[in-house]
């Protein structure tokens, strides 16, 4: 019988001075109210595997087929605990690529599960993305490392951060002195970002946040480049 290598990976900023914050992940789980934020493929089967103490008499989903939040949170805690053990085990190694620390585990597909650590890393992606990011992990590490995809303020700036800052600085400025000079900058940025100047400042901020699923006002670095009045308007709109 042929066997293939199965691997699992998860990314973390390579230059972070702090390790993954698993305790923060556990705290964030308590605040998750919607079980739809978890990505279970077969909820009842997966929950029974993650929570073997269930005796089969419990209803794990509601009448709409949604996982009951109590069990989703309990499964989430098991996933975080297993991930913490896995990343510190001999079954996992890591390599550094483009400012990412990529944790890797794997094994042959024959003869049962590749490794316990492999499953633990696979299961991590069942957690709500906000919990993964809160622990310091980067769900989509195909993108350049930046504050918008989870590297946070504790890592050095990347070129992507700088482009983000320029785009936000131009895009949220109500008046742009030196228009001729700024125009070509905006057009160049428009090749990789929403072009500054093509929307009203508050709308530009809103579109930017929606496109990247990240509020730049929450970043100390990025928020410093957003016009103060536009930033206040953006905060008020988000509260509404």
PDB file of C-alpha atoms in Angstrom:
ATOM      1  CA  UNK A   1       0.000   0.000   0.000  1.00  0.00           C
ATOM      2  CA  UNK A   2       1.345   3.420  -0.948  1.00  0.00           C
ATOM      3  CA  UNK A   3       1.777   5.980   1.786  1.00  0.00           C
ATOM      4  CA  UNK A   4       2.025   9.736   1.493  1.00  0.00           C
ATOM      5  CA  UNK A   5       3.341  12.391   3.826  1.00  0.00           C
ATOM      6  CA  UNK A   6       0.711  14.499   5.534  1.00  0.00           C
ATOM      7  CA  UNK A   7       1.785  17.756   7.110  1.00  0.00           C
ATOM      8  CA  UNK A   8       0.243  20.546   9.143  1.00  0.00           C
ATOM      9  CA  UNK A   9       1.596  24.065   9.529  1.00  0.00           C
ATOM     10  CA  UNK A  10       0.771  27.192  11.486  1.00  0.00           C
ATOM     11  CA  UNK A  11       2.573  30.539  11.407  1.00  0.00           C
ATOM     12  CA  UNK A  12       3.778  33.018  14.017  1.00  0.00           C
ATOM     13  CA  UNK A  13       5.864  36.217  13.637  1.00  0.00           C
ATOM     14  CA  UNK A  14       9.513  35.113  13.678  1.00  0.00           C
ATOM     15  CA  UNK A  15      10.818  38.214  15.420  1.00  0.00           C
ATOM     16  CA  UNK A  16       8.203  38.293  18.150  1.00  0.00           C
ATOM     17  CA  UNK A  17       9.750  38.727  21.578  1.00  0.00           C
ATOM     18  CA  UNK A  18       6.850  36.840  23.172  1.00  0.00           C
ATOM     19  CA  UNK A  19       5.719  33.227  22.619  1.00  0.00           C
ATOM     20  CA  UNK A  20       2.158  32.386  21.508  1.00  0.00           C
ATOM     21  CA  UNK A  21      -0.258  33.623  24.159  1.00  0.00           C
ATOM     22  CA  UNK A  22      -2.416  30.568  24.773  1.00  0.00           C
ATOM     23  CA  UNK A  23      -3.927  32.036  27.959  1.00  0.00           C
ATOM     24  CA  UNK A  24      -5.229  34.978  25.934  1.00  0.00           C
ATOM     25  CA  UNK A  25      -6.818  32.513  23.527  1.00  0.00           C
ATOM     26  CA  UNK A  26      -8.595  30.798  26.416  1.00  0.00           C
ATOM     27  CA  UNK A  27      -9.889  34.146  27.666  1.00  0.00           C
ATOM     28  CA  UNK A  28     -11.078  35.175  24.202  1.00  0.00           C
ATOM     29  CA  UNK A  29     -13.022  31.913  23.848  1.00  0.00           C
ATOM     30  CA  UNK A  30     -15.228  32.996  26.765  1.00  0.00           C
ATOM     31  CA  UNK A  31     -16.281  36.063  24.755  1.00  0.00           C
ATOM     32  CA  UNK A  32     -17.264  34.144  21.623  1.00  0.00           C
ATOM     33  CA  UNK A  33     -21.055  34.145  21.410  1.00  0.00           C
ATOM     34  CA  UNK A  34     -21.632  32.683  17.938  1.00  0.00           C
ATOM     35  CA  UNK A  35     -20.715  29.058  17.300  1.00  0.00           C
ATOM     36  CA  UNK A  36     -20.772  29.859  13.562  1.00  0.00           C
ATOM     37  CA  UNK A  37     -17.347  31.475  14.068  1.00  0.00           C
ATOM     38  CA  UNK A  38     -15.905  27.987  14.568  1.00  0.00           C
ATOM     39  CA  UNK A  39     -15.171  26.044  11.377  1.00  0.00           C
ATOM     40  CA  UNK A  40     -16.250  22.496  12.146  1.00  0.00           C
ATOM     41  CA  UNK A  41     -16.768  20.406   9.006  1.00  0.00           C
ATOM     42  CA  UNK A  42     -18.806  17.691  10.718  1.00  0.00           C
ATOM     43  CA  UNK A  43     -19.724  19.303  14.055  1.00  0.00           C
ATOM     44  CA  UNK A  44     -21.234  16.364  15.921  1.00  0.00           C
ATOM     45  CA  UNK A  45     -18.513  13.913  14.874  1.00  0.00           C
ATOM     46  CA  UNK A  46     -15.688  16.346  15.628  1.00  0.00           C
ATOM     47  CA  UNK A  47     -17.139  17.426  18.967  1.00  0.00           C
ATOM     48  CA  UNK A  48     -17.462  13.825  20.105  1.00  0.00           C
ATOM     49  CA  UNK A  49     -13.812  13.235  19.165  1.00  0.00           C
ATOM     50  CA  UNK A  50     -12.657  16.375  20.978  1.00  0.00           C
ATOM     51  CA  UNK A  51     -14.917  15.793  23.995  1.00  0.00           C
ATOM     52  CA  UNK A  52     -14.764  12.018  24.650  1.00  0.00           C
ATOM     53  CA  UNK A  53     -16.371  12.472  28.078  1.00  0.00           C
ATOM     54  CA  UNK A  54     -19.729  13.074  26.399  1.00  0.00           C
ATOM     55  CA  UNK A  55     -21.873   9.967  26.719  1.00  0.00           C
ATOM     56  CA  UNK A  56     -23.849  10.489  23.520  1.00  0.00           C
ATOM     57  CA  UNK A  57     -27.031  11.577  25.269  1.00  0.00           C
ATOM     58  CA  UNK A  58     -26.390  15.295  24.811  1.00  0.00           C
ATOM     59  CA  UNK A  59     -27.787  17.362  21.959  1.00  0.00           C
ATOM     60  CA  UNK A  60     -24.729  19.083  20.509  1.00  0.00           C
ATOM     61  CA  UNK A  61     -26.605  21.190  17.976  1.00  0.00           C
ATOM     62  CA  UNK A  62     -29.780  23.261  18.101  1.00  0.00           C
ATOM     63  CA  UNK A  63     -32.863  22.926  15.920  1.00  0.00           C
ATOM     64  CA  UNK A  64     -31.103  24.917  13.168  1.00  0.00           C
ATOM     65  CA  UNK A  65     -28.084  22.617  13.128  1.00  0.00           C
ATOM     66  CA  UNK A  66     -25.853  25.171  14.862  1.00  0.00           C
ATOM     67  CA  UNK A  67     -23.415  23.865  17.482  1.00  0.00           C
ATOM     68  CA  UNK A  68     -24.433  24.863  20.984  1.00  0.00           C
ATOM     69  CA  UNK A  69     -21.955  27.508  22.111  1.00  0.00           C
ATOM     70  CA  UNK A  70     -21.224  25.687  25.395  1.00  0.00           C
ATOM     71  CA  UNK A  71     -19.818  22.692  23.521  1.00  0.00           C
ATOM     72  CA  UNK A  72     -18.064  24.821  20.919  1.00  0.00           C
ATOM     73  CA  UNK A  73     -16.202  26.657  23.693  1.00  0.00           C
ATOM     74  CA  UNK A  74     -15.327  23.413  25.485  1.00  0.00           C
ATOM     75  CA  UNK A  75     -13.974  21.965  22.252  1.00  0.00           C
ATOM     76  CA  UNK A  76     -12.058  25.190  21.676  1.00  0.00           C
ATOM     77  CA  UNK A  77     -10.329  24.851  25.036  1.00  0.00           C
ATOM     78  CA  UNK A  78      -9.291  21.291  24.174  1.00  0.00           C
ATOM     79  CA  UNK A  79      -7.928  22.504  20.830  1.00  0.00           C
ATOM     80  CA  UNK A  80      -5.878  25.275  22.474  1.00  0.00           C
ATOM     81  CA  UNK A  81      -4.524  22.933  25.167  1.00  0.00           C
ATOM     82  CA  UNK A  82      -3.523  20.356  22.539  1.00  0.00           C
ATOM     83  CA  UNK A  83      -1.896  23.004  20.335  1.00  0.00           C
ATOM     84  CA  UNK A  84       0.173  24.333  23.240  1.00  0.00           C
ATOM     85  CA  UNK A  85       1.466  20.822  23.986  1.00  0.00           C
ATOM     86  CA  UNK A  86       2.036  20.043  20.304  1.00  0.00           C
ATOM     87  CA  UNK A  87       4.172  23.097  19.552  1.00  0.00           C
ATOM     88  CA  UNK A  88       6.401  22.282  22.494  1.00  0.00           C
ATOM     89  CA  UNK A  89       6.759  18.606  21.583  1.00  0.00           C
ATOM     90  CA  UNK A  90       9.401  16.692  19.634  1.00  0.00           C
ATOM     91  CA  UNK A  91       6.764  15.961  16.993  1.00  0.00           C
ATOM     92  CA  UNK A  92       6.903  19.599  15.873  1.00  0.00           C
ATOM     93  CA  UNK A  93       9.732  21.641  14.403  1.00  0.00           C
ATOM     94  CA  UNK A  94       9.800  25.057  12.775  1.00  0.00           C
ATOM     95  CA  UNK A  95      11.556  26.992  10.061  1.00  0.00           C
ATOM     96  CA  UNK A  96      11.792  30.730   9.453  1.00  0.00           C
ATOM     97  CA  UNK A  97      10.710  32.144   6.091  1.00  0.00           C
ATOM     98  CA  UNK A  98      10.099  35.809   5.195  1.00  0.00           C
ATOM     99  CA  UNK A  99       9.741  36.856   8.853  1.00  0.00           C
ATOM    100  CA  UNK A 100       7.380  33.972   9.601  1.00  0.00           C
ATOM    101  CA  UNK A 101       8.099  31.146  12.014  1.00  0.00           C
ATOM    102  CA  UNK A 102       6.343  28.182  10.419  1.00  0.00           C
ATOM    103  CA  UNK A 103       5.600  25.368  12.868  1.00  0.00           C
ATOM    104  CA  UNK A 104       5.474  22.012  11.065  1.00  0.00           C
ATOM    105  CA  UNK A 105       4.452  18.501  12.032  1.00  0.00           C
ATOM    106  CA  UNK A 106       3.663  15.501   9.885  1.00  0.00           C
ATOM    107  CA  UNK A 107       3.941  11.809   9.221  1.00  0.00           C
ATOM    108  CA  UNK A 108       2.976   9.011   6.861  1.00  0.00           C
ATOM    109  CA  UNK A 109      -0.671   8.555   5.949  1.00  0.00           C
ATOM    110  CA  UNK A 110      -0.535   4.806   6.590  1.00  0.00           C
ATOM    111  CA  UNK A 111      -0.713   3.255  10.007  1.00  0.00           C
ATOM    112  CA  UNK A 112      -3.112   5.611  11.732  1.00  0.00           C
ATOM    113  CA  UNK A 113      -2.771   9.312  12.431  1.00  0.00           C
ATOM    114  CA  UNK A 114       0.496  10.907  11.200  1.00  0.00           C
ATOM    115  CA  UNK A 115       1.232  12.440  14.614  1.00  0.00           C
ATOM    116  CA  UNK A 116      -0.757  13.795  17.525  1.00  0.00           C
ATOM    117  CA  UNK A 117       0.840  17.175  16.867  1.00  0.00           C
ATOM    118  CA  UNK A 118      -0.310  17.163  13.241  1.00  0.00           C
ATOM    119  CA  UNK A 119      -3.916  16.756  14.310  1.00  0.00           C
ATOM    120  CA  UNK A 120      -3.504  19.437  16.967  1.00  0.00           C
ATOM    121  CA  UNK A 121      -2.307  21.929  14.353  1.00  0.00           C
ATOM    122  CA  UNK A 122      -5.065  20.942  11.903  1.00  0.00           C
ATOM    123  CA  UNK A 123      -7.647  21.431  14.642  1.00  0.00           C
ATOM    124  CA  UNK A 124      -6.325  24.906  15.428  1.00  0.00           C
ATOM    125  CA  UNK A 125      -7.970  26.191  12.260  1.00  0.00           C
ATOM    126  CA  UNK A 126     -11.364  25.177  13.640  1.00  0.00           C
ATOM    127  CA  UNK A 127     -11.047  28.024  16.166  1.00  0.00           C
ATOM    128  CA  UNK A 128     -12.552  31.452  15.442  1.00  0.00           C
ATOM    129  CA  UNK A 129      -9.985  33.516  13.538  1.00  0.00           C
ATOM    130  CA  UNK A 130     -10.082  36.226  16.227  1.00  0.00           C
ATOM    131  CA  UNK A 131      -8.898  33.654  18.788  1.00  0.00           C
ATOM    132  CA  UNK A 132      -6.026  32.491  16.568  1.00  0.00           C
ATOM    133  CA  UNK A 133      -4.951  36.079  15.928  1.00  0.00           C
ATOM    134  CA  UNK A 134      -5.323  36.931  19.621  1.00  0.00           C
ATOM    135  CA  UNK A 135      -2.814  34.202  20.474  1.00  0.00           C
ATOM    136  CA  UNK A 136      -0.410  35.726  17.954  1.00  0.00           C
ATOM    137  CA  UNK A 137      -0.828  33.257  15.087  1.00  0.00           C
ATOM    138  CA  UNK A 138      -1.240  34.334  11.465  1.00  0.00           C
ATOM    139  CA  UNK A 139      -4.082  32.424   9.757  1.00  0.00           C
ATOM    140  CA  UNK A 140      -3.150  33.487   6.207  1.00  0.00           C
ATOM    141  CA  UNK A 141       0.632  33.535   5.919  1.00  0.00           C
ATOM    142  CA  UNK A 142       0.556  33.563   2.132  1.00  0.00           C
ATOM    143  CA  UNK A 143       0.214  37.330   2.525  1.00  0.00           C
ATOM    144  CA  UNK A 144       3.246  39.519   3.322  1.00  0.00           C
ATOM    145  CA  UNK A 145       3.739  39.906   7.054  1.00  0.00           C
ATOM    146  CA  UNK A 146       1.993  43.052   8.290  1.00  0.00           C
ATOM    147  CA  UNK A 147      -0.160  44.434  11.046  1.00  0.00           C
ATOM    148  CA  UNK A 148      -3.224  43.860   8.876  1.00  0.00           C
ATOM    149  CA  UNK A 149      -2.711  40.082   8.863  1.00  0.00           C
ATOM    150  CA  UNK A 150      -1.850  39.611  12.495  1.00  0.00           C
ATOM    151  CA  UNK A 151       1.807  40.419  13.220  1.00  0.00           C
ATOM    152  CA  UNK A 152       0.846  43.070  15.790  1.00  0.00           C
ATOM    153  CA  UNK A 153       2.757  46.023  17.190  1.00  0.00           C
ATOM    154  CA  UNK A 154       5.445  43.888  18.839  1.00  0.00           C
ATOM    155  CA  UNK A 155       7.275  43.050  15.586  1.00  0.00           C
ATOM    156  CA  UNK A 156       9.424  45.259  13.300  1.00  0.00           C
ATOM    157  CA  UNK A 157       7.726  47.168  10.495  1.00  0.00           C
ATOM    158  CA  UNK A 158       7.569  45.537   7.084  1.00  0.00           C
ATOM    159  CA  UNK A 159       7.354  47.185   3.672  1.00  0.00           C
ATOM    160  CA  UNK A 160       3.696  46.194   3.617  1.00  0.00           C
ATOM    161  CA  UNK A 161       3.090  48.190   6.794  1.00  0.00           C
ATOM    162  CA  UNK A 162       4.730  51.237   5.245  1.00  0.00           C
ATOM    163  CA  UNK A 163       2.600  50.998   2.100  1.00  0.00           C
ATOM    164  CA  UNK A 164      -0.477  50.631   4.307  1.00  0.00           C
ATOM    165  CA  UNK A 165       0.528  53.737   6.245  1.00  0.00           C
ATOM    166  CA  UNK A 166       1.061  55.810   3.094  1.00  0.00           C
ATOM    167  CA  UNK A 167      -2.243  54.630   1.639  1.00  0.00           C
ATOM    168  CA  UNK A 168      -4.114  55.482   4.813  1.00  0.00           C
ATOM    169  CA  UNK A 169      -2.335  58.816   5.219  1.00  0.00           C
ATOM    170  CA  UNK A 170      -3.291  59.905   1.717  1.00  0.00           C
ATOM    171  CA  UNK A 171      -6.674  58.242   1.582  1.00  0.00           C
ATOM    172  CA  UNK A 172      -8.015  59.740   4.800  1.00  0.00           C
ATOM    173  CA  UNK A 173      -6.652  63.270   4.321  1.00  0.00           C
ATOM    174  CA  UNK A 174      -9.486  65.721   3.470  1.00  0.00           C
ATOM    175  CA  UNK A 175      -7.018  68.128   1.824  1.00  0.00           C
ATOM    176  CA  UNK A 176      -3.877  67.104   0.009  1.00  0.00           C
ATOM    177  CA  UNK A 177      -1.344  69.895  -0.428  1.00  0.00           C
ATOM    178  CA  UNK A 178       1.111  69.446  -3.269  1.00  0.00           C
ATOM    179  CA  UNK A 179      -1.559  67.695  -5.326  1.00  0.00           C
ATOM    180  CA  UNK A 180       0.649  67.095  -8.335  1.00  0.00           C
ATOM    181  CA  UNK A 181       3.274  65.364  -6.207  1.00  0.00           C
ATOM    182  CA  UNK A 182       0.744  63.321  -4.285  1.00  0.00           C
ATOM    183  CA  UNK A 183      -1.178  62.276  -7.383  1.00  0.00           C
ATOM    184  CA  UNK A 184       1.519  60.000  -8.745  1.00  0.00           C
ATOM    185  CA  UNK A 185       2.067  58.527  -5.286  1.00  0.00           C
ATOM    186  CA  UNK A 186      -1.640  57.759  -5.044  1.00  0.00           C
ATOM    187  CA  UNK A 187      -1.672  56.231  -8.517  1.00  0.00           C
ATOM    188  CA  UNK A 188       1.328  54.048  -7.706  1.00  0.00           C
ATOM    189  CA  UNK A 189      -0.277  52.889  -4.474  1.00  0.00           C
ATOM    190  CA  UNK A 190      -3.457  52.217  -6.432  1.00  0.00           C
ATOM    191  CA  UNK A 191      -1.683  49.301  -8.136  1.00  0.00           C
ATOM    192  CA  UNK A 192      -1.519  47.395  -4.841  1.00  0.00           C
ATOM    193  CA  UNK A 193      -4.149  49.115  -2.665  1.00  0.00           C
ATOM    194  CA  UNK A 194      -7.462  50.907  -3.087  1.00  0.00           C
ATOM    195  CA  UNK A 195      -6.298  54.136  -4.696  1.00  0.00           C
ATOM    196  CA  UNK A 196      -6.367  57.084  -2.257  1.00  0.00           C
ATOM    197  CA  UNK A 197      -8.598  59.880  -3.500  1.00  0.00           C
ATOM    198  CA  UNK A 198     -11.169  57.648  -5.188  1.00  0.00           C
ATOM    199  CA  UNK A 199     -13.513  57.799  -2.187  1.00  0.00           C
ATOM    200  CA  UNK A 200     -14.464  60.217   0.569  1.00  0.00           C
ATOM    201  CA  UNK A 201     -12.025  59.918   3.513  1.00  0.00           C
ATOM    202  CA  UNK A 202     -14.462  58.248   5.912  1.00  0.00           C
ATOM    203  CA  UNK A 203     -15.591  55.847   3.175  1.00  0.00           C
ATOM    204  CA  UNK A 204     -11.958  55.088   2.307  1.00  0.00           C
ATOM    205  CA  UNK A 205     -11.297  54.127   5.918  1.00  0.00           C
ATOM    206  CA  UNK A 206     -14.419  51.950   5.979  1.00  0.00           C
ATOM    207  CA  UNK A 207     -13.561  50.207   2.687  1.00  0.00           C
ATOM    208  CA  UNK A 208      -9.983  49.600   3.818  1.00  0.00           C
ATOM    209  CA  UNK A 209     -11.181  47.991   7.054  1.00  0.00           C
ATOM    210  CA  UNK A 210     -13.713  45.800   5.237  1.00  0.00           C
ATOM    211  CA  UNK A 211     -11.248  44.695   2.555  1.00  0.00           C
ATOM    212  CA  UNK A 212      -8.643  43.486   5.014  1.00  0.00           C
ATOM    213  CA  UNK A 213     -10.938  42.510   7.879  1.00  0.00           C
ATOM    214  CA  UNK A 214      -8.795  44.620  10.179  1.00  0.00           C
ATOM    215  CA  UNK A 215      -9.473  47.953  11.904  1.00  0.00           C
ATOM    216  CA  UNK A 216      -6.401  50.189  11.348  1.00  0.00           C
ATOM    217  CA  UNK A 217      -7.537  52.376  14.249  1.00  0.00           C
ATOM    218  CA  UNK A 218      -6.649  49.482  16.566  1.00  0.00           C
ATOM    219  CA  UNK A 219      -2.978  49.672  15.497  1.00  0.00           C
ATOM    220  CA  UNK A 220      -0.796  52.274  17.186  1.00  0.00           C
ATOM    221  CA  UNK A 221       1.352  52.513  14.072  1.00  0.00           C
ATOM    222  CA  UNK A 222      -1.356  52.731  11.400  1.00  0.00           C
ATOM    223  CA  UNK A 223      -3.717  54.948  13.386  1.00  0.00           C
ATOM    224  CA  UNK A 224      -1.007  57.610  13.663  1.00  0.00           C
ATOM    225  CA  UNK A 225      -1.246  58.127   9.882  1.00  0.00           C
ATOM    226  CA  UNK A 226      -5.023  58.573   9.782  1.00  0.00           C
ATOM    227  CA  UNK A 227      -6.351  62.131   9.922  1.00  0.00           C
ATOM    228  CA  UNK A 228      -7.514  62.728  13.500  1.00  0.00           C
ATOM    229  CA  UNK A 229     -11.014  63.912  12.588  1.00  0.00           C
ATOM    230  CA  UNK A 230     -11.513  61.068  10.126  1.00  0.00           C
ATOM    231  CA  UNK A 231     -10.366  58.608  12.776  1.00  0.00           C
ATOM    232  CA  UNK A 232     -12.925  59.972  15.232  1.00  0.00           C
ATOM    233  CA  UNK A 233     -15.657  59.713  12.612  1.00  0.00           C
ATOM    234  CA  UNK A 234     -14.603  56.145  11.851  1.00  0.00           C
ATOM    235  CA  UNK A 235     -14.749  55.189  15.522  1.00  0.00           C
ATOM    236  CA  UNK A 236     -18.215  56.713  15.894  1.00  0.00           C
ATOM    237  CA  UNK A 237     -19.460  54.895  12.797  1.00  0.00           C
ATOM    238  CA  UNK A 238     -18.101  51.557  14.034  1.00  0.00           C
ATOM    239  CA  UNK A 239     -19.939  52.043  17.347  1.00  0.00           C
ATOM    240  CA  UNK A 240     -23.190  52.556  15.450  1.00  0.00           C
TER     241      UNK A 240
END
